[in-house]
Amino acid sequence: MANVDSDRSGKIKPKELQKALSNGMSDFNIETVQMLMNLFDTDHSGQITYEEFVRLFDFVNQWRNTFMQYDRIGDYVNVWPLLLQNSLRSGSIDFHELKTALSNFGYRLSDRFYNLIMVRFTTKPKNEITFDNFIRVCVLLDNITKNFQMFDTNRSGVINISFEQFTEVFFSIV
């Protein structure tokens, strides 16, 4: 924590968390950092304690392990030794890798939906999703699913809600 808490306040602010999560790699998207802060800041102070940081860091590492399962450079990678595989990881996932990951999580979505995600969350010009944005997509999709399920009481996959209910759900997610 001492390495992360640069102002020695005993709590971690968003910019400090961003620096810690970047850890010498590309910067973590500040929107993802803020989303993580919101998830783990239990007292809503805008800062996280050491205990909250430990839970957040564990959460991020679990997502990193998941991300690495789908971050591949072509089909030939599976025949290379593990050490070489890790060096060949691209650090981002493409359309097909994202679709495979979300399908394995149980989501059955259209290519149109995946294209929308790619437009919104990819880095240009590579058109691939980085690790920080992968976390963001997965957490947002999980929140959307939970909110949808509150209204889909008969589990039909279809809901009928008012505009006000929709806006309440929307603003609870963003």
XYZ file of N, CA and C in Angstrom:
522
model
N 0.838 -1.199 0.000
C 0.000 0.000 0.000
C 0.870 1.244 0.000
N 2.001 1.206 0.698
C 2.869 2.385 0.780
C 3.349 2.820 -0.601
N 3.577 1.864 -1.489
C 4.010 2.203 -2.850
C 2.897 2.853 -3.655
N 1.661 2.536 -3.315
C 0.514 3.050 -4.055
C 0.040 4.378 -3.482
N 0.019 4.483 -2.163
C -0.480 5.669 -1.458
C 0.599 6.758 -1.461
N 0.735 7.445 -2.576
C 1.846 8.393 -2.749
C 1.766 9.601 -1.827
N 0.567 9.988 -1.424
C 0.459 11.151 -0.526
C 0.400 10.748 0.950
N 0.546 9.432 1.213
C 0.598 8.902 2.592
C -0.659 9.240 3.403
N -1.800 9.286 2.757
C -3.053 9.624 3.444
C -3.691 8.418 4.124
N -3.225 7.217 3.789
C -3.842 6.013 4.320
C -4.976 5.511 3.444
N -5.307 6.260 2.403
C -6.335 5.864 1.444
C -5.817 6.102 0.031
N -6.394 5.375 -0.901
C -5.949 5.449 -2.285
C -6.989 6.206 -3.105
N -6.513 7.183 -3.841
C -7.352 7.997 -4.719
C -7.313 7.412 -6.135
N -8.254 7.814 -7.001
C -8.303 7.238 -8.354
C -6.988 7.321 -9.131
N -6.311 8.452 -9.116
C -5.047 8.566 -9.875
C -3.972 7.630 -9.312
N -3.960 7.442 -7.989
C -2.999 6.522 -7.368
C -3.321 5.080 -7.771
N -4.608 4.756 -7.802
C -5.014 3.417 -8.219
C -4.680 3.198 -9.692
N -4.902 4.205 -10.506
C -4.577 4.095 -11.929
C -3.100 3.779 -12.113
N -2.256 4.463 -11.372
C -0.811 4.227 -11.468
C -0.456 2.814 -11.001
N -1.081 2.364 -9.914
C -0.801 1.025 -9.392
C -1.243 -0.058 -10.368
N -2.402 0.120 -10.980
C -2.917 -0.888 -11.907
C -2.153 -0.893 -13.217
N -1.648 0.244 -13.620
C -0.879 0.331 -14.864
C 0.421 -0.448 -14.712
N 1.083 -0.319 -13.578
C 2.249 -1.127 -13.230
C 3.255 -1.258 -14.371
N 3.602 -0.135 -14.978
C 4.605 -0.133 -16.030
C 4.064 -0.489 -17.406
N 2.829 -0.945 -17.485
C 2.236 -1.255 -18.785
C 1.473 -0.022 -19.249
N 0.636 -0.187 -20.242
C -0.152 0.950 -20.697
C -1.090 1.389 -19.579
N -1.405 2.680 -19.579
C -2.254 3.235 -18.530
C -3.615 2.569 -18.518
N -4.105 2.331 -17.318
C -5.475 1.863 -17.157
C -6.397 3.022 -17.485
N -7.434 2.738 -18.236
C -8.441 3.717 -18.591
C -9.034 4.301 -17.313
N -9.113 5.630 -17.201
C -9.610 6.269 -15.982
C -11.069 5.913 -15.716
N -11.857 5.652 -16.774
C -13.246 5.225 -16.569
C -13.304 3.860 -15.887
N -12.398 2.960 -16.270
C -12.333 1.651 -15.622
C -11.885 1.809 -14.174
N -10.908 2.657 -13.943
C -10.437 2.911 -12.574
C -11.583 3.437 -11.717
N -12.335 4.391 -12.249
C -13.445 4.959 -11.487
C -14.528 3.916 -11.229
N -14.793 3.062 -12.205
C -15.760 1.992 -12.010
C -15.312 1.053 -10.887
N -14.030 0.701 -10.879
C -13.489 -0.156 -9.824
C -13.564 0.533 -8.463
N -13.263 1.823 -8.444
C -13.379 2.582 -7.192
C -14.818 2.513 -6.679
N -15.774 2.710 -7.565
C -17.187 2.673 -7.169
C -17.593 1.301 -6.652
N -17.037 0.240 -7.238
C -17.369 -1.115 -6.809
C -16.816 -1.433 -5.417
N -15.636 -0.906 -5.109
C -14.948 -1.323 -3.886
C -14.904 -0.272 -2.781
N -15.307 0.935 -3.062
C -15.330 2.007 -2.063
C -16.622 1.883 -1.249
N -16.565 1.081 -0.193
C -17.791 0.745 0.545
C -18.374 1.918 1.330
N -17.540 2.878 1.732
C -18.080 4.025 2.478
C -18.358 5.232 1.575
N -18.164 5.058 0.278
C -18.457 6.092 -0.733
C -17.708 7.403 -0.465
N -16.457 7.271 -0.036
C -15.644 8.453 0.256
C -14.888 8.957 -0.971
N -14.892 8.177 -2.052
C -14.115 8.541 -3.235
C -12.679 8.058 -3.146
N -12.372 7.332 -2.075
C -11.046 6.765 -1.854
C -11.243 5.350 -1.316
N -10.222 4.508 -1.456
C -10.346 3.156 -0.922
C -9.296 2.909 0.156
N -9.703 2.121 1.140
C -8.816 1.761 2.240
C -7.908 0.613 1.809
N -7.003 0.244 2.681
C -6.107 -0.870 2.406
C -6.910 -2.156 2.170
N -7.904 -2.429 3.020
C -8.705 -3.644 2.887
C -9.479 -3.647 1.566
N -10.024 -2.515 1.186
C -10.742 -2.404 -0.078
C -9.782 -2.598 -1.252
N -8.578 -2.059 -1.109
C -7.559 -2.199 -2.155
C -7.187 -3.665 -2.348
N -7.032 -4.405 -1.263
C -6.682 -5.824 -1.349
C -7.770 -6.591 -2.105
N -9.035 -6.324 -1.787
C -10.143 -6.988 -2.489
C -10.170 -6.574 -3.961
N -9.963 -5.297 -4.235
C -9.950 -4.794 -5.603
C -8.816 -5.442 -6.395
N -7.641 -5.508 -5.816
C -6.485 -6.069 -6.506
C -6.698 -7.553 -6.799
N -7.317 -8.277 -5.869
C -7.632 -9.689 -6.086
C -8.636 -9.822 -7.235
N -9.639 -8.956 -7.258
C -10.647 -8.925 -8.317
C -9.978 -8.714 -9.679
N -9.090 -7.744 -9.752
C -8.384 -7.444 -11.007
C -7.528 -8.630 -11.437
N -6.840 -9.267 -10.502
C -6.010 -10.426 -10.847
C -6.843 -11.598 -11.347
N -8.029 -11.805 -10.771
C -8.914 -12.847 -11.282
C -9.321 -12.546 -12.722
N -9.640 -11.282 -13.001
C -9.991 -10.909 -14.367
C -8.786 -11.020 -15.298
N -7.582 -10.732 -14.792
C -6.375 -10.860 -15.619
C -6.191 -12.321 -16.049
N -6.394 -13.251 -15.127
C -6.277 -14.674 -15.460
C -7.306 -15.073 -16.508
N -8.524 -14.580 -16.370
C -9.570 -14.867 -17.359
C -9.193 -14.274 -18.718
N -8.768 -13.015 -18.703
C -8.384 -12.325 -19.935
C -7.289 -13.090 -20.669
N -6.304 -13.573 -19.930
C -5.174 -14.266 -20.556
C -5.587 -15.577 -21.216
N -6.703 -16.155 -20.780
C -7.197 -17.371 -21.433
C -7.645 -17.096 -22.866
N -8.039 -15.851 -23.139
C -8.587 -15.506 -24.455
C -7.643 -14.652 -25.290
N -6.599 -14.135 -24.699
C -5.616 -13.301 -25.393
C -4.643 -14.216 -26.125
N -4.880 -14.413 -27.381
C -4.068 -15.326 -28.188
C -3.589 -14.625 -29.454
N -2.495 -15.149 -29.989
C -2.002 -14.712 -31.295
C -2.186 -15.892 -32.243
N -3.349 -16.014 -32.821
C -3.602 -17.072 -33.797
C -3.720 -18.456 -33.182
N -4.124 -19.426 -33.971
C -4.342 -20.791 -33.500
C -3.041 -21.534 -33.225
N -1.944 -21.135 -33.834
C -0.697 -21.862 -33.686
C -0.100 -21.752 -32.294
N -0.549 -20.806 -31.504
C 0.038 -20.575 -30.191
C -0.089 -21.792 -29.294
N -1.149 -22.556 -29.429
C -1.391 -23.679 -28.530
C -0.316 -24.754 -28.606
N 0.472 -24.788 -29.646
C 1.517 -25.813 -29.756
C 2.847 -25.354 -29.186
N 2.988 -24.099 -28.829
C 4.232 -23.565 -28.293
C 4.320 -23.806 -26.788
N 5.519 -23.881 -26.237
C 5.653 -24.017 -24.781
C 5.002 -22.832 -24.066
N 4.558 -23.050 -22.828
C 3.828 -22.037 -22.074
C 4.610 -20.734 -21.965
N 5.885 -20.804 -21.713
C 6.681 -19.584 -21.577
C 6.638 -18.766 -22.858
N 6.761 -19.430 -23.970
C 6.708 -18.738 -25.248
C 5.308 -18.193 -25.511
N 4.282 -18.962 -25.105
C 2.914 -18.486 -25.282
C 2.716 -17.151 -24.586
N 3.191 -17.035 -23.342
C 3.016 -15.792 -22.604
C 3.704 -14.632 -23.297
N 4.851 -14.883 -23.922
C 5.548 -13.800 -24.607
C 4.843 -13.419 -25.912
N 4.005 -14.310 -26.435
C 3.303 -14.031 -27.681
C 1.934 -13.405 -27.477
N 1.515 -13.231 -26.251
C 0.210 -12.627 -26.008
C 0.221 -11.194 -26.536
N -0.902 -10.811 -27.101
C -0.973 -9.488 -27.721
C -1.261 -8.382 -26.713
N -1.831 -8.745 -25.549
C -2.200 -7.732 -24.572
C -3.574 -7.144 -24.831
N -4.249 -7.688 -25.838
C -5.606 -7.241 -26.157
C -6.337 -8.401 -26.822
N -7.650 -8.269 -26.917
C -8.419 -9.320 -27.569
C -9.231 -8.735 -28.719
N -9.406 -9.540 -29.742
C -10.134 -9.082 -30.921
C -11.605 -9.510 -30.832
N -12.333 -9.233 -31.876
C -13.763 -9.538 -31.957
C -14.041 -11.000 -31.606
N -13.322 -11.924 -32.248
C -13.587 -13.355 -32.080
C -13.207 -13.835 -30.678
N -12.111 -13.299 -30.135
C -11.710 -13.667 -28.774
C -12.725 -13.160 -27.750
N -13.238 -11.948 -27.951
C -14.267 -11.416 -27.058
C -15.537 -12.255 -27.153
N -15.943 -12.581 -28.362
C -17.154 -13.384 -28.564
C -17.004 -14.748 -27.894
N -15.844 -15.357 -28.022
C -15.592 -16.647 -27.374
C -15.667 -16.513 -25.854
N -15.035 -15.474 -25.315
C -15.043 -15.268 -23.861
C -16.458 -15.090 -23.347
N -17.225 -14.186 -23.936
C -18.578 -13.911 -23.453
C -19.508 -15.098 -23.692
N -19.298 -15.834 -24.774
C -20.083 -17.051 -25.006
C -19.786 -18.073 -23.914
N -18.530 -18.197 -23.535
C -18.158 -19.118 -22.458
C -18.718 -18.673 -21.113
N -19.000 -17.382 -20.962
C -19.640 -16.880 -19.740
C -21.150 -17.109 -19.760
N -21.678 -17.599 -20.909
C -23.097 -17.900 -21.004
C -23.907 -16.910 -21.805
N -23.280 -15.908 -22.378
C -24.002 -14.914 -23.170
C -24.126 -15.378 -24.609
N -25.331 -15.313 -25.145
C -25.600 -15.637 -26.540
C -26.081 -14.347 -27.197
N -25.151 -13.643 -27.809
C -25.440 -12.315 -28.344
C -25.122 -12.271 -29.829
N -25.740 -11.334 -30.525
C -25.568 -11.219 -31.976
C -24.226 -10.574 -32.318
N -23.796 -10.802 -33.550
C -22.594 -10.133 -34.037
C -22.780 -8.618 -34.023
N -23.993 -8.174 -34.256
C -24.287 -6.735 -34.190
C -23.940 -6.180 -32.806
N -24.295 -6.924 -31.761
C -23.969 -6.508 -30.402
C -22.446 -6.447 -30.211
N -21.743 -7.471 -30.656
C -20.279 -7.491 -30.501
C -19.629 -6.349 -31.274
N -20.169 -6.037 -32.442
C -19.652 -4.893 -33.196
C -19.837 -3.594 -32.418
N -20.973 -3.443 -31.767
C -21.227 -2.270 -30.932
C -20.199 -2.175 -29.799
N -19.931 -3.290 -29.143
C -18.937 -3.326 -28.073
C -17.558 -2.957 -28.622
N -17.227 -3.507 -29.771
C -15.910 -3.231 -30.360
C -15.762 -1.749 -30.696
N -16.808 -1.141 -31.234
C -16.745 0.286 -31.567
C -16.556 1.120 -30.308
N -17.259 0.763 -29.262
C -17.242 1.560 -28.033
C -15.981 1.365 -27.184
N -15.419 0.162 -27.163
C -14.370 -0.152 -26.194
C -13.013 -0.512 -26.785
N -12.846 -0.437 -28.093
C -11.555 -0.819 -28.667
C -10.605 0.357 -28.761
N -9.337 -0.006 -28.855
C -8.310 1.000 -29.101
C -8.080 1.063 -30.604
N -7.997 2.246 -31.117
C -7.783 2.431 -32.540
C -6.285 2.574 -32.782
N -5.711 2.173 -33.842
C -6.311 1.551 -35.022
C -6.367 0.026 -34.929
N -5.901 -0.573 -33.823
C -5.840 -2.035 -33.721
C -7.208 -2.697 -33.714
N -8.240 -1.987 -33.265
C -9.584 -2.546 -33.171
C -9.609 -3.776 -32.271
N -8.918 -3.667 -31.126
C -8.874 -4.728 -30.130
C -9.154 -4.133 -28.758
N -9.658 -4.958 -27.861
C -9.997 -4.519 -26.513
C -8.842 -4.825 -25.573
N -8.387 -3.808 -24.871
C -7.312 -3.979 -23.897
C -7.867 -4.571 -22.607
N -6.974 -5.007 -21.732
C -7.370 -5.649 -20.482
C -8.286 -4.765 -19.640
N -7.938 -3.495 -19.476
C -8.760 -2.616 -18.648
C -10.172 -2.462 -19.214
N -10.280 -2.367 -20.527
C -11.610 -2.262 -21.135
C -12.358 -3.594 -21.113
N -11.630 -4.697 -21.130
C -12.255 -6.014 -20.981
C -12.948 -6.110 -19.615
N -12.272 -5.659 -18.571
C -12.887 -5.639 -17.239
C -14.155 -4.798 -17.286
N -14.043 -3.644 -17.887
C -15.185 -2.730 -17.959
C -16.375 -3.357 -18.670
N -16.117 -3.967 -19.820
C -17.189 -4.617 -20.581
C -17.847 -5.706 -19.736
N -17.042 -6.543 -19.103
C -17.586 -7.669 -18.336
C -18.373 -7.206 -17.117
N -17.873 -6.213 -16.408
C -18.591 -5.705 -15.236
C -19.884 -5.013 -15.651
N -19.826 -4.219 -16.723
C -21.049 -3.571 -17.211
C -22.079 -4.597 -17.661
N -21.640 -5.604 -18.389
C -22.557 -6.634 -18.864
C -23.163 -7.394 -17.683
N -22.378 -7.669 -16.660
C -22.888 -8.328 -15.464
C -23.937 -7.454 -14.764
N -23.657 -6.162 -14.647
C -24.621 -5.243 -14.020
C -25.906 -5.129 -14.838
N -25.768 -5.064 -16.152
C -26.943 -5.017 -17.027
C -27.777 -6.286 -16.848
N -27.101 -7.427 -16.814
C -27.793 -8.706 -16.643
C -28.548 -8.756 -15.324
N -27.897 -8.358 -14.244
C -28.552 -8.371 -12.925
C -29.766 -7.451 -12.906
N -29.637 -6.278 -13.485
C -30.760 -5.348 -13.531
C -31.889 -5.883 -14.403
N -31.554 -6.486 -15.525
C -32.559 -7.071 -16.406
C -33.307 -8.183 -15.679
N -32.573 -9.024 -14.965
C -33.186 -10.162 -14.275
C -34.160 -9.724 -13.179
N -33.964 -8.543 -12.616
C -34.908 -8.035 -11.616
C -36.302 -7.859 -12.224
N -36.364 -7.516 -13.503
C -37.636 -7.307 -14.182
C -38.132 -8.555 -14.905
N -37.228 -9.460 -15.225
C -37.570 -10.682 -15.962
C -37.881 -11.803 -14.966
N -38.950 -11.624 -14.223
C -39.268 -12.546 -13.129
C -39.628 -13.949 -13.607
N -40.168 -14.082 -14.811
C -40.497 -15.423 -15.323
C -39.382 -15.988 -16.205
N -38.252 -15.301 -16.278
C -37.055 -15.741 -17.011
C -37.332 -16.052 -18.485
N -38.103 -15.180 -19.122
C -38.437 -15.366 -20.536
C -37.420 -14.701 -21.462
N -36.609 -13.805 -20.913
C -35.666 -13.070 -21.747
C -36.270 -11.824 -22.356
N -37.498 -11.494 -21.933
C -38.201 -10.314 -22.434
C -38.797 -9.586 -21.241
N -38.659 -8.253 -21.242
C -39.252 -7.463 -20.161
C -40.075 -6.323 -20.745
N -40.989 -5.817 -19.942
C -41.788 -4.659 -20.307
C -41.644 -3.666 -19.154
N -40.937 -2.564 -19.417
C -40.713 -1.577 -18.367
C -41.047 -0.178 -18.873
N -41.325 0.696 -17.930
C -41.625 2.081 -18.288
C -40.322 2.825 -18.599
N -40.469 3.996 -19.183
C -39.300 4.820 -19.477
C -38.566 5.185 -18.184
N -39.308 5.508 -17.144
C -38.673 5.862 -15.863
C -37.901 4.681 -15.290
N -38.463 3.477 -15.358
C -37.748 2.297 -14.886
C -36.469 2.090 -15.700
N -36.577 2.276 -17.009
C -35.403 2.133 -17.872
C -34.313 3.133 -17.484
N -34.694 4.381 -17.283
C -33.687 5.399 -16.924
C -33.094 5.123 -15.546
N -33.887 4.619 -14.619
C -33.345 4.259 -13.300
C -32.295 3.166 -13.437
N -32.613 2.158 -14.236
C -31.657 1.065 -14.476
C -30.415 1.610 -15.169
N -30.634 2.402 -16.216
C -29.506 2.949 -16.976
C -28.563 3.738 -16.077
N -29.102 4.643 -15.276
C -28.242 5.478 -14.445
C -27.646 4.729 -13.263
N -28.217 3.598 -12.907
C -27.602 2.793 -11.850
C -26.391 2.031 -12.379
N -26.319 1.875 -13.691
C -25.234 1.122 -14.309
C -24.068 2.018 -14.716
N -24.369 3.160 -15.297
C -23.292 4.033 -15.798
C -22.627 4.824 -14.708
